[in-house]
Amino acid sequence: SAQGEEYGQNKVQYRKFDWQYLQSKHFDIYFTPDNKKIAEFSADWAESSYQVLTKRINHVLQKRIPVIIYGSHNQFEQTNVILEALPEGVGGFTEYYKNRVVVPFEGDYVEYRHVLRHELTHAMVFDMLYGSLAAMVMRSQFNMPLWFHEGLSEYQSLGWDLEADAYMIDMAANSALPSFEGDFGGFAVYKAGQLFYNYLAHVYGDEAIAKFLHRAHIMRDFGKAFESTFGI
């Protein structure tokens, strides 16, 4: 999930977190002492993901990415990285002001790998598209649809999977498919966005997605970059 910051009531922190960190080649992994094992796993998976993502989107990180790990969703909900409340359905987020990835480990390694690569995709795309620009400035100048970001992260972390297939078949059967001409919300931003990139990859190849991202960065216009890349 790509997140900014919203202001509201202060969160309650039920415990004091004793943060430690370890460094891999491209990431700073922050963890509490009881989560050292998952921190080491995260560092290995982050570097493996980086090798995949840097080829797929043709981008090398300009600076190190902080990855903050919580040992449960309850701990994750207490984070002060953003002030926004985090309900149970949020599995992680990437804060774009400082490009920090924040994830909870909830015991499922398969799902954790998915969530971590999803968030690392956000971090790499933010690094490529926006660099060191302040988030509010870059958003006012270059507004990308939410499904663009979430769909890309889902596709890069899952490819095309049965859950997405079943979800989109259900939407089609109920005449509820969203229009990509504008923005839309809900779970569809993940699954319809995932389908969008799956289609692009099958018709034009993965290299076309990277070309599209780089043209979007240069042209600072989503529609013009898409037309320039795909001719439609």
Short mmCIF file of C-alpha atoms in Angstrom, two decimals:
data_model
loop_
_atom_site.label_atom_id
_atom_site.label_comp_id
_atom_site.label_asym_id
_atom_site.label_seq_id
_atom_site.Cartn_x
_atom_site.Cartn_y
_atom_site.Cartn_z
CA SER A 1 0.00 0.00 0.00
CA ALA A 2 1.37 3.41 -0.97
CA GLN A 3 0.79 5.84 1.87
CA GLY A 4 1.12 9.52 2.63
CA GLU A 5 0.38 11.02 5.99
CA GLU A 6 -2.94 12.12 7.48
CA TYR A 7 -3.41 14.03 10.71
CA GLY A 8 -5.80 12.95 13.44
CA GLN A 9 -5.79 11.54 16.94
CA ASN A 10 -2.53 10.31 18.40
CA LYS A 11 -1.95 6.57 18.39
CA VAL A 12 -1.52 4.69 21.63
CA GLN A 13 1.79 2.85 21.89
CA TYR A 14 1.44 -0.01 24.36
CA ARG A 15 5.12 -0.89 24.46
CA LYS A 16 8.48 0.74 23.97
CA PHE A 17 10.26 -0.63 20.92
CA ASP A 18 13.99 -1.30 21.29
CA TRP A 19 15.06 -0.91 17.68
CA GLN A 20 18.14 -2.50 16.19
CA TYR A 21 19.15 -2.67 12.55
CA LEU A 22 21.21 -4.65 10.10
CA GLN A 23 22.39 -3.60 6.68
CA SER A 24 22.31 -5.50 3.41
CA LYS A 25 23.74 -4.12 0.19
CA HIS A 26 20.72 -1.90 -0.62
CA PHE A 27 18.52 -1.93 2.51
CA ASP A 28 18.56 -0.97 6.18
CA ILE A 29 16.45 -3.51 8.09
CA TYR A 30 15.06 -2.25 11.42
CA PHE A 31 13.77 -4.80 13.93
CA THR A 32 13.32 -5.52 17.63
CA PRO A 33 15.58 -8.16 19.27
CA ASP A 34 12.84 -10.82 19.30
CA ASN A 35 12.52 -10.51 15.51
CA LYS A 36 16.16 -10.93 14.49
CA LYS A 37 15.47 -14.16 12.58
CA ILE A 38 12.77 -12.58 10.42
CA ALA A 39 15.00 -9.52 9.94
CA GLU A 40 17.75 -11.73 8.48
CA PHE A 41 15.17 -13.48 6.29
CA SER A 42 13.86 -10.07 5.19
CA ALA A 43 17.33 -8.85 4.25
CA ASP A 44 17.91 -11.93 2.06
CA TRP A 45 14.46 -11.66 0.44
CA ALA A 46 14.81 -7.92 -0.09
CA GLU A 47 18.08 -8.39 -1.95
CA SER A 48 16.64 -11.28 -4.00
CA SER A 49 13.63 -9.10 -4.84
CA TYR A 50 15.88 -6.22 -5.77
CA GLN A 51 17.75 -8.36 -8.30
CA VAL A 52 14.43 -9.28 -9.92
CA LEU A 53 12.87 -5.81 -9.80
CA THR A 54 15.90 -3.88 -11.01
CA LYS A 55 15.85 -5.96 -14.21
CA ARG A 56 12.08 -5.80 -14.67
CA ILE A 57 11.75 -2.04 -14.29
CA ASN A 58 15.28 -1.21 -15.44
CA HIS A 59 16.15 0.92 -12.43
CA VAL A 60 19.03 1.02 -9.94
CA LEU A 61 18.25 2.51 -6.52
CA GLN A 62 19.57 6.02 -5.97
CA LYS A 63 19.67 5.61 -2.19
CA ARG A 64 19.23 2.96 0.50
CA ILE A 65 15.71 1.91 1.47
CA PRO A 66 14.75 1.57 5.17
CA VAL A 67 12.61 -1.53 5.94
CA ILE A 68 10.90 -1.48 9.35
CA ILE A 69 9.63 -4.84 10.64
CA TYR A 70 7.07 -5.44 13.36
CA GLY A 71 6.52 -8.86 14.95
CA SER A 72 2.71 -8.76 14.81
CA HIS A 73 -0.14 -6.73 13.38
CA ASN A 74 -0.86 -5.33 16.85
CA GLN A 75 2.68 -3.93 17.02
CA PHE A 76 2.40 -2.70 13.43
CA GLU A 77 -0.75 -0.72 14.31
CA GLN A 78 1.30 1.23 16.89
CA THR A 79 3.81 2.55 14.33
CA ASN A 80 4.56 6.27 14.36
CA VAL A 81 5.98 6.26 10.82
CA ILE A 82 2.56 7.56 9.75
CA LEU A 83 -0.22 8.97 11.93
CA GLU A 84 -3.02 7.29 9.99
CA ALA A 85 -4.81 4.40 11.77
CA LEU A 86 -4.00 0.96 10.33
CA PRO A 87 -6.92 -1.49 10.29
CA GLU A 88 -6.50 -5.28 10.24
CA GLY A 89 -6.76 -5.45 6.47
CA VAL A 90 -3.60 -3.40 5.88
CA GLY A 91 -0.69 -5.80 5.41
CA GLY A 92 2.05 -3.19 5.02
CA PHE A 93 2.73 0.24 3.54
CA THR A 94 5.42 2.35 1.92
CA GLU A 95 5.65 5.90 3.22
CA TYR A 96 6.72 8.09 0.31
CA TYR A 97 8.07 11.16 2.14
CA LYS A 98 11.21 9.26 3.18
CA ASN A 99 10.49 6.14 1.10
CA ARG A 100 10.30 3.80 4.12
CA VAL A 101 8.80 0.30 3.90
CA VAL A 102 6.86 -0.83 6.99
CA VAL A 103 5.59 -4.42 7.32
CA PRO A 104 4.37 -6.80 10.04
CA PHE A 105 5.36 -10.46 10.12
CA GLU A 106 2.29 -12.50 11.02
CA GLY A 107 3.70 -16.03 10.79
CA ASP A 108 2.98 -16.83 7.13
CA TYR A 109 6.24 -16.77 5.14
CA VAL A 110 4.51 -17.10 1.75
CA GLU A 111 2.26 -14.10 2.38
CA TYR A 112 5.13 -12.18 3.96
CA ARG A 113 7.27 -12.63 0.83
CA HIS A 114 4.36 -11.33 -1.25
CA VAL A 115 3.79 -8.28 0.96
CA LEU A 116 7.48 -7.40 1.25
CA ARG A 117 8.09 -7.59 -2.51
CA HIS A 118 4.87 -5.62 -3.10
CA GLU A 119 6.12 -2.82 -0.84
CA LEU A 120 9.65 -2.95 -2.24
CA THR A 121 8.15 -2.45 -5.71
CA HIS A 122 6.50 0.74 -4.42
CA ALA A 123 9.81 1.90 -2.96
CA MET A 124 11.72 1.29 -6.18
CA VAL A 125 9.08 2.97 -8.35
CA PHE A 126 8.95 5.98 -5.99
CA ASP A 127 12.74 6.16 -6.15
CA MET A 128 12.63 6.08 -9.95
CA LEU A 129 9.67 8.39 -10.58
CA TYR A 130 10.16 10.95 -7.85
CA GLY A 131 13.73 10.71 -6.59
CA SER A 132 14.29 13.20 -3.78
CA LEU A 133 11.34 15.49 -4.63
CA ALA A 134 8.99 16.27 -1.74
CA ALA A 135 5.91 14.06 -1.96
CA MET A 136 3.35 16.86 -1.98
CA VAL A 137 5.20 18.72 -4.74
CA MET A 138 5.60 15.67 -6.94
CA ARG A 139 1.97 14.63 -6.43
CA SER A 140 0.66 18.04 -7.44
CA GLN A 141 2.77 17.98 -10.60
CA PHE A 142 2.44 14.32 -11.53
CA ASN A 143 -0.69 12.50 -10.36
CA MET A 144 -0.67 8.76 -11.02
CA PRO A 145 -3.82 6.65 -10.52
CA LEU A 146 -3.81 4.47 -7.40
CA TRP A 147 -4.42 1.34 -9.51
CA PHE A 148 -1.24 2.18 -11.44
CA HIS A 149 0.87 1.83 -8.29
CA GLU A 150 -1.00 -0.99 -6.55
CA GLY A 151 -1.52 -3.02 -9.72
CA LEU A 152 2.17 -2.83 -10.60
CA SER A 153 3.21 -3.94 -7.11
CA GLU A 154 0.75 -6.85 -7.17
CA TYR A 155 1.90 -7.96 -10.61
CA GLN A 156 5.58 -7.77 -9.68
CA SER A 157 5.03 -9.72 -6.45
CA LEU A 158 2.49 -12.32 -7.67
CA GLY A 159 2.44 -12.38 -11.45
CA TRP A 160 -1.04 -13.64 -12.31
CA ASP A 161 -2.60 -15.88 -9.65
CA LEU A 162 -5.84 -17.73 -8.96
CA GLU A 163 -7.15 -15.17 -6.46
CA ALA A 164 -6.88 -12.37 -9.00
CA ASP A 165 -8.39 -14.56 -11.71
CA ALA A 166 -11.40 -15.49 -9.57
CA TYR A 167 -11.90 -11.89 -8.42
CA MET A 168 -11.90 -10.47 -11.96
CA ILE A 169 -14.19 -13.24 -13.28
CA ASP A 170 -16.64 -12.38 -10.49
CA MET A 171 -16.49 -8.67 -11.36
CA ALA A 172 -17.07 -9.43 -15.04
CA ALA A 173 -19.98 -11.79 -14.28
CA ASN A 174 -21.62 -9.06 -12.18
CA SER A 175 -20.97 -6.25 -14.70
CA ALA A 176 -18.81 -4.50 -12.12
CA LEU A 177 -15.57 -4.06 -14.05
CA PRO A 178 -13.95 -0.67 -13.35
CA SER A 179 -13.06 1.83 -16.06
CA PHE A 180 -9.37 2.52 -16.49
CA GLU A 181 -10.20 5.93 -17.95
CA GLY A 182 -10.37 7.31 -14.41
CA ASP A 183 -9.44 6.34 -10.89
CA PHE A 184 -11.36 3.89 -8.71
CA GLY A 185 -11.06 2.47 -5.21
CA GLY A 186 -11.46 -0.65 -3.10
CA PHE A 187 -9.80 -4.02 -3.59
CA ALA A 188 -10.18 -3.55 -7.36
CA VAL A 189 -7.18 -1.19 -7.42
CA TYR A 190 -5.03 -4.23 -6.57
CA LYS A 191 -6.64 -6.94 -8.70
CA ALA A 192 -7.83 -4.91 -11.71
CA GLY A 193 -4.48 -3.12 -11.69
CA GLN A 194 -2.73 -6.51 -11.55
CA LEU A 195 -4.76 -7.64 -14.57
CA PHE A 196 -3.82 -4.45 -16.43
CA TYR A 197 -0.09 -5.17 -16.09
CA ASN A 198 -0.56 -8.87 -16.80
CA TYR A 199 -2.22 -7.88 -20.08
CA LEU A 200 0.57 -5.44 -20.96
CA ALA A 201 3.23 -8.06 -20.25
CA HIS A 202 1.52 -10.71 -22.38
CA VAL A 203 0.80 -8.43 -25.33
CA TYR A 204 3.86 -6.15 -25.31
CA GLY A 205 6.40 -7.90 -23.06
CA ASP A 206 7.80 -7.01 -19.63
CA GLU A 207 10.32 -4.68 -21.22
CA ALA A 208 7.45 -2.46 -22.43
CA ILE A 209 6.35 -1.92 -18.82
CA ALA A 210 9.83 -0.66 -17.93
CA LYS A 211 9.81 1.59 -21.00
CA PHE A 212 6.40 2.97 -19.97
CA LEU A 213 7.62 3.74 -16.43
CA HIS A 214 10.69 5.58 -17.68
CA ARG A 215 8.67 7.61 -20.18
CA ALA A 216 6.19 8.50 -17.41
CA HIS A 217 9.14 9.73 -15.34
CA ILE A 218 10.49 11.88 -18.20
CA MET A 219 7.17 13.16 -19.57
CA ARG A 220 5.48 13.65 -16.16
CA ASP A 221 2.15 12.74 -17.76
CA PHE A 222 0.53 9.33 -17.36
CA GLY A 223 -1.67 9.48 -20.48
CA LYS A 224 1.00 10.85 -22.80
CA ALA A 225 3.54 8.30 -21.59
CA PHE A 226 1.10 5.47 -22.19
CA GLU A 227 0.23 6.67 -25.71
CA SER A 228 3.91 7.20 -26.52
CA THR A 229 4.77 3.65 -25.41
CA PHE A 230 1.80 1.63 -26.67
CA GLY A 231 0.39 3.81 -29.44
CA ILE A 232 -3.14 3.84 -27.97
#
